[in-house]
Coordinates of C-alpha atoms and ligand atoms in Angstrom, one line a residue:
M25 CA -23.7 -35.5 16.1
T26 CA -23.7 -34.5 12.5
R27 CA -26.8 -35.2 10.4
Q28 CA -25.2 -37.9 8.2
L29 CA -24.8 -40.1 11.2
Q30 CA -28.5 -39.8 12.1
L31 CA -29.4 -40.8 8.5
I32 CA -27.3 -44.0 8.7
I33 CA -28.0 -45.0 12.3
K34 CA -31.8 -44.2 12.3
P35 CA -33.3 -45.5 9.0
R36 CA -36.6 -43.7 8.6
I37 CA -38.2 -46.6 6.7
T38 CA -41.8 -47.3 8.0
T39 CA -43.0 -49.9 5.5
K40 CA -43.3 -53.5 6.9
S41 CA -40.7 -55.9 5.4
S42 CA -39.1 -59.2 6.1
L43 CA -35.7 -57.5 5.5
N44 CA -33.6 -56.6 8.5
P45 CA -33.6 -52.8 9.1
P46 CA -30.1 -52.3 7.8
L47 CA -30.7 -54.3 4.6
E48 CA -34.1 -52.8 4.2
Y49 CA -32.6 -49.4 4.6
F50 CA -30.0 -50.0 1.9
A51 CA -32.6 -51.5 -0.4
K52 CA -34.7 -48.4 0.0
K53 CA -31.7 -46.3 -0.5
M54 CA -30.9 -48.1 -3.8
E55 CA -34.3 -47.3 -5.0
C56 CA -33.3 -43.6 -4.5
I57 CA -30.4 -43.9 -7.0
Y58 CA -29.6 -40.2 -6.5
K59 CA -28.6 -41.0 -2.9
D60 CA -26.1 -43.6 -4.0
P61 CA -22.6 -42.1 -4.2
N62 CA -21.4 -45.0 -6.3
A63 CA -24.0 -44.4 -9.0
P64 CA -22.8 -42.3 -12.1
V65 CA -23.4 -38.6 -11.7
E66 CA -25.6 -38.3 -14.7
T67 CA -27.7 -41.2 -13.5
R68 CA -28.1 -39.6 -10.1
I69 CA -29.1 -36.3 -11.8
K70 CA -31.8 -38.0 -14.0
D71 CA -33.2 -39.9 -11.0
L72 CA -33.4 -36.9 -8.8
L73 CA -34.8 -34.6 -11.5
S74 CA -37.6 -37.2 -12.2
R75 CA -38.7 -36.9 -8.5
M76 CA -38.7 -33.1 -8.4
T77 CA -41.9 -30.9 -8.6
L78 CA -41.8 -27.7 -10.6
Q79 CA -41.7 -25.7 -7.4
E80 CA -38.6 -27.7 -6.2
K81 CA -36.9 -27.2 -9.6
I82 CA -37.3 -23.4 -9.6
G83 CA -36.4 -23.4 -5.9
Q84 CA -33.1 -24.9 -6.9
M85 CA -32.5 -22.1 -9.4
T86 CA -32.8 -19.6 -6.6
Q87 CA -29.9 -18.1 -4.6
I88 CA -30.8 -16.0 -1.6
E89 CA -28.8 -13.8 0.8
R90 CA -28.2 -15.1 4.3
R91 CA -30.1 -12.2 5.8
V92 CA -33.4 -13.5 4.4
A93 CA -32.5 -17.2 4.5
T94 CA -34.8 -18.6 7.2
P95 CA -34.8 -22.4 7.8
S96 CA -38.4 -22.6 6.7
A97 CA -37.8 -20.7 3.5
I98 CA -34.8 -23.0 2.6
K99 CA -36.7 -26.2 3.4
D100 CA -40.2 -25.3 2.1
R101 CA -39.0 -23.5 -1.1
C102 CA -36.2 -26.1 -1.8
I103 CA -33.8 -23.1 -2.2
G104 CA -30.7 -24.1 -4.2
S105 CA -28.1 -21.8 -2.7
V106 CA -27.5 -19.2 -0.1
L107 CA -24.7 -16.5 -0.2
S108 CA -23.0 -13.9 1.8
G109 CA -23.0 -10.6 -0.1
G110 CA -19.7 -8.7 0.4
G111 CA -19.0 -8.5 4.1
S112 CA -22.3 -10.1 5.1
K113 CA -21.3 -12.1 8.2
P114 CA -22.9 -13.7 11.3
F115 CA -21.5 -10.8 13.4
D116 CA -18.5 -8.5 13.5
K117 CA -15.1 -10.2 13.7
A118 CA -16.8 -13.6 13.3
N119 CA -14.1 -16.3 12.9
S120 CA -14.2 -19.5 10.8
A121 CA -16.0 -21.6 13.5
D122 CA -18.7 -18.9 13.8
W123 CA -19.2 -19.1 10.0
A124 CA -19.3 -22.9 10.0
D125 CA -22.0 -22.8 12.7
M126 CA -24.1 -20.4 10.6
I127 CA -23.7 -22.3 7.3
D128 CA -24.3 -25.7 8.9
G129 CA -27.5 -24.3 10.2
F130 CA -28.7 -23.4 6.8
Q131 CA -27.6 -26.7 5.4
N132 CA -29.5 -28.7 8.0
A133 CA -32.6 -26.9 7.0
A134 CA -32.0 -27.9 3.4
L135 CA -31.4 -31.5 4.4
D136 CA -34.8 -31.5 6.1
S137 CA -36.5 -30.8 2.8
R138 CA -38.6 -33.4 1.1
L139 CA -35.8 -34.7 -1.1
G140 CA -32.9 -33.5 1.1
I141 CA -31.1 -31.6 -1.6
P142 CA -28.2 -29.7 0.0
I143 CA -27.6 -26.0 -0.7
I144 CA -24.4 -24.5 -2.0
Y145 CA -23.2 -21.6 0.2
G146 CA -21.3 -19.0 -1.8
V147 CA -18.8 -16.3 -0.6
D148 CA -16.6 -13.7 -2.4
A149 CA -13.3 -15.2 -1.3
V150 CA -11.5 -13.1 -3.9
H151 CA -8.1 -12.6 -2.1
G152 CA -8.3 -15.2 0.6
N153 CA -11.4 -15.9 2.7
N154 CA -11.6 -12.1 3.1
N155 CA -15.0 -11.8 5.0
V156 CA -13.7 -14.0 7.9
Y157 CA -11.7 -12.5 10.8
G158 CA -8.3 -14.1 11.1
A159 CA -8.2 -15.4 7.5
T160 CA -5.0 -15.0 5.4
I161 CA -5.5 -12.0 3.1
F162 CA -3.6 -12.2 -0.2
P163 CA -2.7 -9.4 -2.6
H164 CA -5.6 -8.5 -4.9
N165 CA -5.5 -9.8 -8.4
I166 CA -3.7 -6.8 -9.9
G167 CA -0.7 -7.5 -7.6
L168 CA -0.8 -11.2 -8.6
G169 CA -0.8 -10.2 -12.2
A170 CA 2.5 -8.3 -11.5
T171 CA 4.1 -11.5 -10.4
R172 CA 3.4 -13.3 -13.7
D173 CA 3.6 -16.5 -11.5
A174 CA 0.9 -19.0 -12.5
D175 CA 2.0 -21.6 -10.0
L176 CA 2.0 -19.1 -7.1
V177 CA -1.6 -18.3 -8.0
R178 CA -2.5 -21.9 -8.1
R179 CA -1.0 -22.4 -4.6
I180 CA -3.0 -19.4 -3.4
G181 CA -6.1 -21.1 -4.7
E182 CA -5.3 -24.2 -2.8
V183 CA -4.8 -22.3 0.5
T184 CA -7.9 -20.2 -0.1
A185 CA -10.0 -23.3 -0.7
L186 CA -8.8 -24.7 2.7
E187 CA -9.7 -21.5 4.5
V188 CA -13.1 -21.2 2.8
R189 CA -13.9 -24.9 3.5
A190 CA -12.9 -24.3 7.2
S191 CA -15.7 -21.7 7.4
G192 CA -18.2 -24.2 6.0
A193 CA -18.6 -22.8 2.5
P194 CA -18.0 -25.0 -0.5
Y195 CA -18.3 -22.1 -3.1
A196 CA -16.1 -19.1 -3.9
F197 CA -17.1 -16.4 -6.4
A198 CA -13.5 -16.4 -7.9
P199 CA -11.5 -15.9 -10.1
C200 CA -12.4 -12.6 -11.7
V201 CA -10.9 -13.1 -15.1
A202 CA -11.7 -9.6 -16.4
V203 CA -9.2 -8.1 -18.8
S204 CA -9.2 -4.5 -17.5
R205 CA -8.5 -2.1 -20.4
D206 CA -9.1 1.1 -18.5
P207 CA -7.8 2.0 -14.9
R208 CA -10.8 4.3 -14.5
W209 CA -12.8 1.1 -13.8
G210 CA -13.7 0.7 -10.2
R211 CA -12.9 -3.0 -10.4
C212 CA -9.5 -2.6 -12.0
Y213 CA -7.8 -4.2 -9.0
E214 CA -9.9 -7.3 -9.3
S215 CA -8.4 -7.9 -12.7
Y216 CA -5.0 -9.6 -13.2
S217 CA -4.0 -7.4 -16.1
E218 CA -4.9 -5.4 -19.2
D219 CA -3.2 -8.2 -21.2
T220 CA -5.3 -11.2 -22.1
E221 CA -2.3 -13.6 -22.0
V222 CA -1.4 -12.6 -18.4
V223 CA -5.0 -13.1 -17.4
R224 CA -5.1 -16.5 -19.1
K225 CA -1.9 -17.5 -17.2
M226 CA -3.5 -16.6 -13.9
T227 CA -6.6 -18.7 -14.4
T228 CA -4.6 -21.4 -12.5
L229 CA -6.6 -20.2 -9.5
V230 CA -9.4 -22.5 -10.8
T231 CA -7.2 -25.6 -10.4
G232 CA -6.0 -24.3 -7.0
L233 CA -9.6 -23.9 -5.8
Q234 CA -11.1 -27.0 -7.3
G235 CA -8.2 -29.4 -7.7
Q236 CA -6.5 -30.8 -10.8
P237 CA -8.8 -32.7 -13.2
P238 CA -7.5 -36.0 -14.4
E239 CA -6.1 -36.6 -17.9
G240 CA -9.0 -36.9 -20.4
H241 CA -11.5 -35.1 -18.2
P242 CA -14.4 -34.4 -20.5
K243 CA -14.4 -30.9 -22.0
G244 CA -16.6 -28.4 -20.3
Y245 CA -17.6 -30.8 -17.6
P246 CA -17.3 -29.4 -14.0
F247 CA -14.7 -30.9 -11.7
L248 CA -14.0 -30.9 -8.0
A249 CA -11.3 -33.0 -6.4
G250 CA -12.6 -33.3 -2.8
R251 CA -13.6 -31.9 0.6
K252 CA -10.6 -29.6 0.7
N253 CA -11.5 -27.9 -2.5
V254 CA -14.2 -25.4 -3.4
I255 CA -16.5 -24.7 -6.4
A256 CA -15.0 -21.9 -8.4
C257 CA -16.7 -19.1 -10.4
A258 CA -15.1 -17.5 -13.5
K259 CA -16.5 -14.0 -13.7
H260 CA -17.9 -11.8 -15.1
F261 CA -18.8 -13.2 -18.5
V262 CA -18.0 -11.4 -20.8
G263 CA -16.2 -8.1 -21.4
D264 CA -16.7 -6.6 -18.0
G265 CA -13.2 -5.0 -18.2
G266 CA -13.7 -3.5 -21.6
T267 CA -16.5 -1.0 -21.1
D268 CA -16.4 2.5 -22.5
Y269 CA -14.5 4.9 -20.1
G270 CA -14.1 2.0 -17.7
T271 CA -17.7 2.6 -16.6
N272 CA -18.7 -0.2 -14.2
E273 CA -21.6 -2.2 -15.5
G274 CA -21.2 -0.1 -18.7
N275 CA -21.1 -1.0 -22.4
T276 CA -18.3 -2.8 -24.2
I277 CA -18.4 -1.6 -27.8
I278 CA -16.3 -4.1 -29.7
T279 CA -16.5 -6.6 -32.6
Y280 CA -17.3 -10.2 -31.8
D281 CA -13.8 -11.2 -32.9
D282 CA -12.2 -8.8 -30.5
L283 CA -14.6 -9.7 -27.7
E284 CA -13.6 -13.4 -28.2
R285 CA -9.9 -12.7 -28.6
I286 CA -9.4 -10.2 -25.7
H287 CA -12.1 -10.9 -23.1
M288 CA -13.4 -14.5 -23.8
A289 CA -10.1 -16.3 -24.1
P290 CA -9.6 -16.7 -20.3
Y291 CA -12.9 -18.5 -20.0
L292 CA -11.6 -21.2 -22.3
D293 CA -8.8 -21.8 -19.9
C294 CA -11.2 -21.9 -16.9
I295 CA -13.5 -24.3 -18.7
S296 CA -10.6 -26.5 -19.7
Q297 CA -9.8 -26.7 -15.9
G298 CA -13.3 -27.9 -15.2
V299 CA -14.6 -24.6 -13.6
C300 CA -18.0 -25.4 -12.0
T301 CA -19.7 -22.0 -12.4
V302 CA -19.5 -18.9 -14.6
M303 CA -21.1 -15.6 -13.5
A304 CA -22.7 -13.3 -16.0
S305 CA -21.6 -9.7 -16.3
Y306 CA -23.7 -6.7 -15.4
S307 CA -22.2 -5.0 -18.5
S308 CA -23.5 -4.9 -22.0
W309 CA -22.0 -5.9 -25.3
N310 CA -22.8 -3.4 -28.1
G311 CA -25.8 -2.3 -26.1
S312 CA -27.0 -5.9 -25.3
K313 CA -27.2 -6.7 -21.6
L314 CA -25.1 -9.8 -21.0
H315 CA -27.7 -11.2 -18.6
S316 CA -30.3 -11.5 -21.3
D317 CA -27.9 -12.2 -24.3
R318 CA -28.9 -15.7 -25.4
F319 CA -26.3 -15.7 -28.2
L320 CA -23.4 -15.2 -25.7
L321 CA -24.8 -17.2 -22.7
T322 CA -26.2 -20.2 -24.6
E323 CA -25.0 -20.3 -28.2
I324 CA -21.4 -19.4 -27.3
L325 CA -20.7 -20.3 -23.7
K326 CA -22.9 -23.5 -23.5
D327 CA -23.1 -24.7 -27.1
K328 CA -19.9 -23.6 -28.7
L329 CA -17.5 -23.7 -25.7
G330 CA -19.4 -26.7 -24.2
F331 CA -19.7 -25.4 -20.7
K332 CA -21.8 -27.9 -18.6
G333 CA -21.7 -26.2 -15.2
I334 CA -23.9 -23.5 -13.8
V335 CA -24.3 -20.0 -15.3
I336 CA -25.2 -17.8 -12.3
S337 CA -26.5 -14.2 -12.4
D338 CA -24.8 -11.4 -10.6
W339 CA -26.3 -9.7 -7.5
E340 CA -29.7 -8.1 -8.2
A341 CA -28.8 -8.2 -11.9
L342 CA -32.4 -8.9 -12.9
D343 CA -33.6 -5.8 -10.9
R344 CA -31.0 -3.7 -12.8
L345 CA -32.3 -5.0 -16.1
Y346 CA -35.9 -3.9 -15.8
I347 CA -35.2 -0.3 -15.3
P348 CA -35.6 0.4 -19.1
P349 CA -39.1 1.7 -19.8
G350 CA -41.7 -0.8 -20.8
S351 CA -40.0 -3.8 -19.2
N352 CA -40.5 -5.1 -15.6
Y353 CA -39.2 -7.7 -13.2
R354 CA -41.4 -10.4 -14.7
H355 CA -39.9 -9.7 -18.1
S356 CA -36.4 -9.7 -16.6
I357 CA -36.9 -13.2 -15.3
L358 CA -38.3 -14.3 -18.7
S359 CA -35.4 -12.8 -20.7
T360 CA -32.6 -14.0 -18.4
I361 CA -33.7 -17.5 -17.8
N362 CA -34.5 -18.0 -21.5
A363 CA -31.1 -16.5 -22.4
G364 CA -29.3 -19.2 -20.3
I365 CA -29.1 -18.1 -16.7
D366 CA -29.4 -21.3 -14.6
M367 CA -29.3 -19.8 -11.1
V368 CA -30.4 -16.3 -10.1
M369 CA -28.7 -14.4 -7.3
V370 CA -32.0 -12.7 -6.4
P371 CA -30.9 -12.1 -3.5
F372 CA -33.6 -10.7 -1.2
R373 CA -37.1 -10.6 -2.9
F374 CA -37.2 -14.4 -3.5
E375 CA -41.0 -14.7 -2.8
L376 CA -41.8 -12.3 -5.6
F377 CA -39.2 -14.0 -7.8
L378 CA -40.6 -17.5 -7.3
E379 CA -44.1 -16.3 -7.8
E380 CA -43.4 -14.7 -11.2
F381 CA -41.0 -17.5 -12.2
L382 CA -43.7 -20.2 -11.5
S383 CA -46.2 -18.3 -13.5
L384 CA -43.9 -17.9 -16.5
V385 CA -43.2 -21.7 -16.6
E386 CA -46.9 -22.6 -16.1
S387 CA -47.8 -20.2 -19.0
G388 CA -45.2 -21.9 -21.2
E389 CA -43.3 -18.6 -21.7
I390 CA -40.3 -20.4 -20.1
P391 CA -40.1 -23.9 -21.6
M392 CA -39.8 -26.8 -19.2
A393 CA -36.8 -28.0 -21.2
R394 CA -34.9 -24.8 -20.1
I395 CA -35.8 -25.5 -16.5
D396 CA -34.6 -29.1 -16.7
D397 CA -31.3 -28.0 -18.3
A398 CA -30.7 -25.5 -15.5
V399 CA -31.6 -27.9 -12.7
E400 CA -29.4 -30.6 -14.3
R401 CA -26.5 -28.3 -14.2
I402 CA -27.1 -27.3 -10.6
L403 CA -27.5 -30.9 -9.5
R404 CA -24.4 -31.9 -11.5
V405 CA -22.2 -29.4 -9.6
K406 CA -23.8 -30.5 -6.3
F407 CA -23.1 -34.2 -6.9
I408 CA -19.6 -33.5 -8.2
A409 CA -18.9 -31.4 -5.2
G410 CA -19.8 -34.3 -2.9
L411 CA -22.4 -32.2 -1.1
F412 CA -24.9 -35.1 -0.8
E413 CA -22.2 -37.1 0.9
Y414 CA -20.5 -34.3 2.9
P415 CA -23.0 -31.5 3.3
L416 CA -21.7 -30.1 6.5
S417 CA -18.4 -28.2 7.5
D418 CA -15.2 -30.1 8.2
R419 CA -14.2 -28.7 11.6
S420 CA -10.8 -30.4 11.4
L421 CA -9.7 -27.6 9.0
L422 CA -10.2 -24.8 11.5
D423 CA -6.6 -25.0 12.6
V424 CA -5.2 -24.0 9.2
V425 CA -7.0 -20.7 9.0
G426 CA -4.4 -17.9 9.1
C427 CA -1.6 -20.4 9.9
K428 CA 2.0 -19.5 9.4
P429 CA 2.5 -21.5 6.2
H430 CA -0.5 -19.7 4.7
R431 CA 0.8 -16.3 5.8
E432 CA 4.3 -17.1 4.4
L433 CA 2.6 -17.9 1.0
A434 CA 0.9 -14.5 1.1
R435 CA 4.2 -12.9 2.0
E436 CA 5.9 -14.6 -1.0
A437 CA 3.1 -13.2 -3.2
V438 CA 3.6 -9.7 -1.8
R439 CA 7.3 -9.9 -2.5
K440 CA 6.8 -11.0 -6.1
S441 CA 4.1 -8.4 -6.7
L442 CA 6.2 -5.3 -6.0
V443 CA 7.1 -3.2 -9.0
L444 CA 10.2 -0.9 -8.7
L445 CA 9.6 2.2 -10.9
K446 CA 12.5 4.4 -9.7
N447 CA 15.7 3.5 -7.8
G448 CA 18.0 6.5 -7.2
K449 CA 18.1 10.1 -8.4
D450 CA 21.2 9.0 -10.4
Q451 CA 20.7 5.7 -12.0
K452 CA 24.3 4.9 -11.3
I453 CA 23.7 5.2 -7.5
P454 CA 20.8 3.0 -6.6
F455 CA 18.9 4.1 -3.5
L456 CA 17.6 0.6 -2.7
P457 CA 18.1 -1.7 -0.8
L458 CA 17.7 0.3 2.4
D459 CA 20.1 0.0 5.3
K460 CA 18.5 -2.0 8.2
N461 CA 21.1 -0.5 10.6
A462 CA 20.6 3.1 9.7
K463 CA 20.6 5.5 12.7
T464 CA 17.1 6.9 12.4
I465 CA 14.3 6.1 10.0
L466 CA 11.1 8.1 9.5
V467 CA 8.1 6.1 8.5
A468 CA 5.2 8.3 7.3
G469 CA 1.9 8.5 5.4
T470 CA -1.7 7.4 5.4
H471 CA -0.9 3.8 4.4
A472 CA 2.1 2.9 6.5
D473 CA 0.1 1.5 9.5
D474 CA -3.5 1.1 8.2
L475 CA -4.2 -2.6 7.6
G476 CA -7.6 -1.9 6.2
Y477 CA -6.0 0.4 3.5
L478 CA -3.4 -2.2 2.8
C479 CA -6.1 -4.9 2.1
G480 CA -8.4 -2.7 0.0
G481 CA -12.0 -3.5 -0.9
W482 CA -13.7 -6.9 -0.4
T483 CA -12.0 -7.2 3.0
A484 CA -14.0 -7.5 6.3
T485 CA -16.7 -5.4 4.6
W486 CA -17.8 -5.1 1.0
E487 CA -16.2 -1.7 0.4
G488 CA -13.2 -2.3 2.7
T489 CA -12.4 0.0 5.6
S490 CA -9.7 1.6 7.7
G491 CA -7.9 0.2 10.8
R492 CA -6.9 -3.1 12.3
I493 CA -9.7 -5.0 10.6
T494 CA -8.1 -8.5 11.0
D495 CA -4.8 -10.2 12.0
G496 CA -1.9 -9.0 9.9
T497 CA 1.3 -7.0 9.6
T498 CA 1.4 -3.4 8.4
I499 CA 4.4 -1.7 6.7
L500 CA 5.3 0.0 10.0
D501 CA 5.0 -3.3 11.9
A502 CA 7.3 -5.0 9.4
I503 CA 9.9 -2.2 9.4
K504 CA 10.1 -2.3 13.2
E505 CA 10.5 -6.1 13.1
V506 CA 13.4 -6.0 10.5
V507 CA 15.6 -3.1 11.5
G508 CA 18.6 -3.3 13.8
S509 CA 18.2 -3.0 17.5
K510 CA 20.1 0.3 17.5
T511 CA 18.0 1.8 14.7
E512 CA 15.4 4.3 15.8
V513 CA 12.1 4.3 13.9
T514 CA 9.8 7.4 14.1
Y515 CA 6.3 7.2 12.7
E516 CA 4.3 10.2 11.6
L517 CA 0.9 9.8 10.0
N518 CA 1.0 13.3 8.5
P519 CA 4.5 14.8 8.6
S520 CA 4.9 18.6 8.8
P521 CA 8.1 20.7 8.8
E522 CA 8.1 20.5 12.6
T523 CA 8.6 16.7 12.2
F524 CA 12.1 17.4 11.1
S525 CA 13.2 20.1 13.6
G526 CA 16.0 18.7 15.7
Q527 CA 15.9 15.5 13.8
D528 CA 18.5 14.0 11.5
F529 CA 16.7 11.1 9.7
S530 CA 18.9 8.8 7.7
Y531 CA 16.0 8.3 5.2
A532 CA 12.2 8.2 5.1
V533 CA 9.7 5.5 3.9
V534 CA 6.5 7.2 2.9
A535 CA 3.4 5.0 2.2
I536 CA 0.5 6.7 0.4
G537 CA -2.3 5.6 -1.9
E538 CA -6.0 4.9 -2.4
A539 CA -8.6 4.3 0.3
P540 CA -10.6 1.1 -0.2
Y541 CA -13.4 1.1 -2.7
V542 CA -15.5 -1.4 -4.6
E543 CA -17.4 -1.7 -7.9
T544 CA -19.1 1.4 -9.1
G545 CA -17.9 3.3 -6.0
G546 CA -14.4 2.9 -7.4
D547 CA -15.0 4.4 -10.8
D548 CA -12.7 7.4 -11.1
P549 CA -12.1 9.7 -14.1
E550 CA -9.2 11.6 -12.5
L551 CA -7.1 9.0 -10.8
K552 CA -5.2 11.4 -8.5
I553 CA -3.4 10.1 -5.4
P554 CA -5.9 10.7 -2.6
F555 CA -5.4 12.3 0.8
N556 CA -3.0 14.9 -0.7
G557 CA -0.5 12.1 -0.9
A558 CA 1.7 13.9 -3.3
E559 CA 1.9 17.0 -1.1
L560 CA 2.7 14.8 1.9
V561 CA 5.6 13.2 0.0
S562 CA 6.9 16.7 -0.9
V563 CA 7.1 17.7 2.7
V564 CA 9.3 14.7 3.4
A565 CA 11.3 14.5 0.2
D566 CA 12.3 18.1 0.4
R567 CA 14.2 17.3 3.6
V568 CA 15.4 13.7 3.6
P569 CA 16.1 10.9 1.1
T570 CA 12.8 9.3 0.5
L571 CA 11.3 5.9 -0.7
V572 CA 7.7 6.1 -1.7
I573 CA 5.5 3.0 -1.5
L574 CA 2.3 3.4 -3.4
I575 CA -0.7 1.4 -2.2
T576 CA -3.1 1.3 -5.1
G577 CA -5.5 -0.8 -7.1
R578 CA -4.4 0.7 -10.4
P579 CA -2.0 3.2 -12.1
L580 CA -2.5 6.8 -10.7
V581 CA -1.3 10.2 -11.9
L582 CA 2.4 10.7 -11.0
E583 CA 3.3 14.3 -11.5
P584 CA 6.8 14.9 -12.9
W585 CA 7.9 17.0 -10.0
L586 CA 6.9 14.2 -7.6
L587 CA 9.0 11.7 -9.5
E588 CA 11.8 14.2 -9.6
K589 CA 11.9 14.8 -5.8
I590 CA 11.8 11.2 -4.5
D591 CA 14.7 8.8 -4.5
A592 CA 12.8 5.6 -5.1
L593 CA 9.3 4.5 -6.0
V594 CA 7.7 1.0 -5.4
V595 CA 4.2 0.1 -6.3
A596 CA 2.8 -2.5 -3.8
W597 CA -0.7 -2.6 -5.2
L598 CA -3.1 -3.9 -2.5
P599 CA -0.8 -6.3 -0.6
G600 CA -3.2 -7.7 2.0
S601 CA -2.3 -8.8 5.5
E602 CA 1.4 -9.8 5.1
C603 CA 3.4 -6.7 4.5
Q604 CA 6.7 -8.2 5.6
G605 CA 6.8 -9.1 2.0
I606 CA 7.5 -5.4 1.3
T607 CA 10.3 -5.1 3.8
D608 CA 11.8 -8.4 2.6
V609 CA 12.5 -6.7 -0.7
I610 CA 13.1 -3.0 0.1
F611 CA 15.8 -4.0 2.7
G612 CA 17.4 -6.3 0.2
D613 CA 16.7 -9.9 1.5
Y614 CA 14.9 -10.6 -1.8
A615 CA 15.1 -9.2 -5.3
F616 CA 12.5 -7.2 -7.1
H617 CA 10.5 -9.4 -9.4
G618 CA 7.3 -7.6 -10.3
R619 CA 6.4 -6.2 -13.7
L620 CA 3.6 -3.8 -14.5
P621 CA 0.3 -5.7 -15.4
M622 CA -1.2 -2.4 -16.5
T623 CA 0.3 0.4 -18.7
W624 CA 1.2 3.4 -16.5
F625 CA -0.2 6.5 -18.3
K626 CA 1.1 10.0 -18.2
S627 CA -2.2 11.7 -18.2
V628 CA -5.9 10.5 -18.0
D629 CA -6.4 12.3 -21.3
Q630 CA -4.5 9.4 -22.9
L631 CA -7.0 6.8 -21.6
P632 CA -7.8 4.1 -22.6
L633 CA -4.0 3.4 -23.0
H634 CA -3.1 -0.3 -23.1
I635 CA -0.9 -2.6 -25.1
G636 CA -2.4 -3.4 -28.4
K637 CA -3.6 0.2 -28.9
Q638 CA -2.2 0.9 -32.3
N639 CA -1.2 4.5 -32.4
S640 CA 0.1 6.9 -29.7
Y641 CA 1.3 4.4 -27.1
D642 CA 3.3 6.9 -25.1
P643 CA 3.1 5.8 -21.4
L644 CA 5.0 7.1 -18.4
F645 CA 6.0 3.4 -17.8
P646 CA 5.0 0.7 -20.4
F647 CA 3.2 -2.5 -19.7
G648 CA 5.8 -5.0 -18.4
F649 CA 8.1 -2.4 -16.9
G650 CA 9.9 -3.2 -13.7
L651 CA 13.4 -2.4 -12.4
T652 CA 15.5 -4.8 -10.4
C653 CA 18.3 -4.0 -8.1
E654 CA 21.3 -6.0 -6.9
N655 CA 20.0 -8.0 -3.9
K656 CA 21.6 -10.7 -1.8
G657 CA 18.4 -12.9 -1.7
D658 CA 16.8 -14.8 -4.5
S659 CA 13.6 -13.7 -6.2
N660 CA 11.4 -16.2 -4.5
Ligands
GLC249 C1 -21.3 -8.3 -6.7 C2 -20.2 -8.6 -7.8 C3 -19.8 -10.0 -7.9 C4 -20.0 -10.7 -6.6 C5 -21.5 -10.7 -6.3 C6 -21.8 -11.4 -4.9 O1 -22.1 -7.3 -7.1 O2 -20.4 -8.0 -9.1 O3 -18.4 -10.0 -8.3 O4 -19.5 -12.1 -6.7 O5 -22.1 -9.5 -6.3 O6 -21.3 -10.6 -3.9

């Protein structure tokens, strides 16, 4: 039996009264206006805030990781939120039901607290509910940027919300609305594009995740439609994709006008859609750390843009602030809370955090008004999200996780994300589409049959990994499914000249690219194709007609000799679990649709090289480039 039923059936009123228990219960309940779902949200906030102690208020401003989230800590410290860091799961290959059991456990502890304030459980569902085994894995944002399809991204948000809710979580740390200006950045693939207008267009993920606000929804006010939607998080505010050399957590050196025009514009679109939370960036703006920049977090985001949801810190961001000499963790708490951070993703050392935090408020260094503003914002999102009425998971959603319609949507996204950079050694004789009934096909390369590589970072684990990490279809699986019964498919991970002795392959499909990476681990000044991918292609292309499929989170160095040798080149970005979307197009059932979301440089010496760069824009392939080829199918 879920907790809500206990609350209604067993009123816990002990005072004597002539009222019958049910009437007495509702009378008591009405005194607790904050528990009345029919009361206006702002009235519920004020009522609850008036009942909270200082300890409960700062507890609500605290987000802790599941690995340190004991029931007693959640209950006794009135913790506001629990999260799973990237890949932090109940156990390996845990499915949605396992997750829902875990999250409901934390929630019941919160409901046992003095005021019964529910927690928000947050996960990085950044391309589907990617921590959970069996969930649908969508292309990463850079591939979605190549589609230029805002409605597709909205639909992906809707499906992602269902699969996240099925696991019991009401909060996704998405969308990342970074405008990535340099492919050397390890988070380039989390960005939709180098172009602000493309990123702005893709912010429809917010409406997909949270639902469509009604006409006249108040500006800046958070919105959430219902139990099949999740709280979204626009991140990372602001300028995370514009750092010098693409250094992750680095310094964005730019005028305020350019910061607003290039990097801040997508946040206006997210706020206009009622985004509930915004996550601060680790990076700095002209040397000022975003997490302690009151001008940007409060005067701009809250005052000028009117954002009335939660500003949440990033993971251990306060710890990374106090490294400068002369400062310390206490100072980091002071500077970030006073700058406008409302909830701190601590995430482990919450006892120390709460101790220092309490001391700072009691000393008056952090004004009570700042605490009340932060807690009001937190309670606002919790009330709007319906967490007081429906705090626990909805198990009826379990059946939709990884269901065929969801996978078909991911397949459509893969199709539309593919960018065709070369089609035929002689432009008059296109190489694609491939013949499904060819006599013999060689499929080769490190990325042809590795689902982990095809999904990239933020999948199953934080960094991503190799192998059959979840349910899904690799490129090799998809080719075997689609070719004619008389067609022979040979797979060779690492082809050598011996692969070809006595063989007469009609053509080869070679999949190469990047291994998964995440955040600073992905920063790369050289951007060469890993695993000797170029040499591997050479072995094949010297002997048979070859299509290369590049699996990558960003543009990489393409040597002229490589481009010369191959017959066709398709960039599939990080496609996720449904790679039939690739064979749908290379075998001609659907047309190519994708266009480059990032400029494709000739040499890393040119970087940063993006549209809007005034002089010397001399790319290998320009932003927006993408060939099409005559196909029987439509481009959907
Ligand atoms: C990470 C990322 C952020 C993510 C958060 C929680 O370090 O910067 O995008 O949402 O921590 O995992």
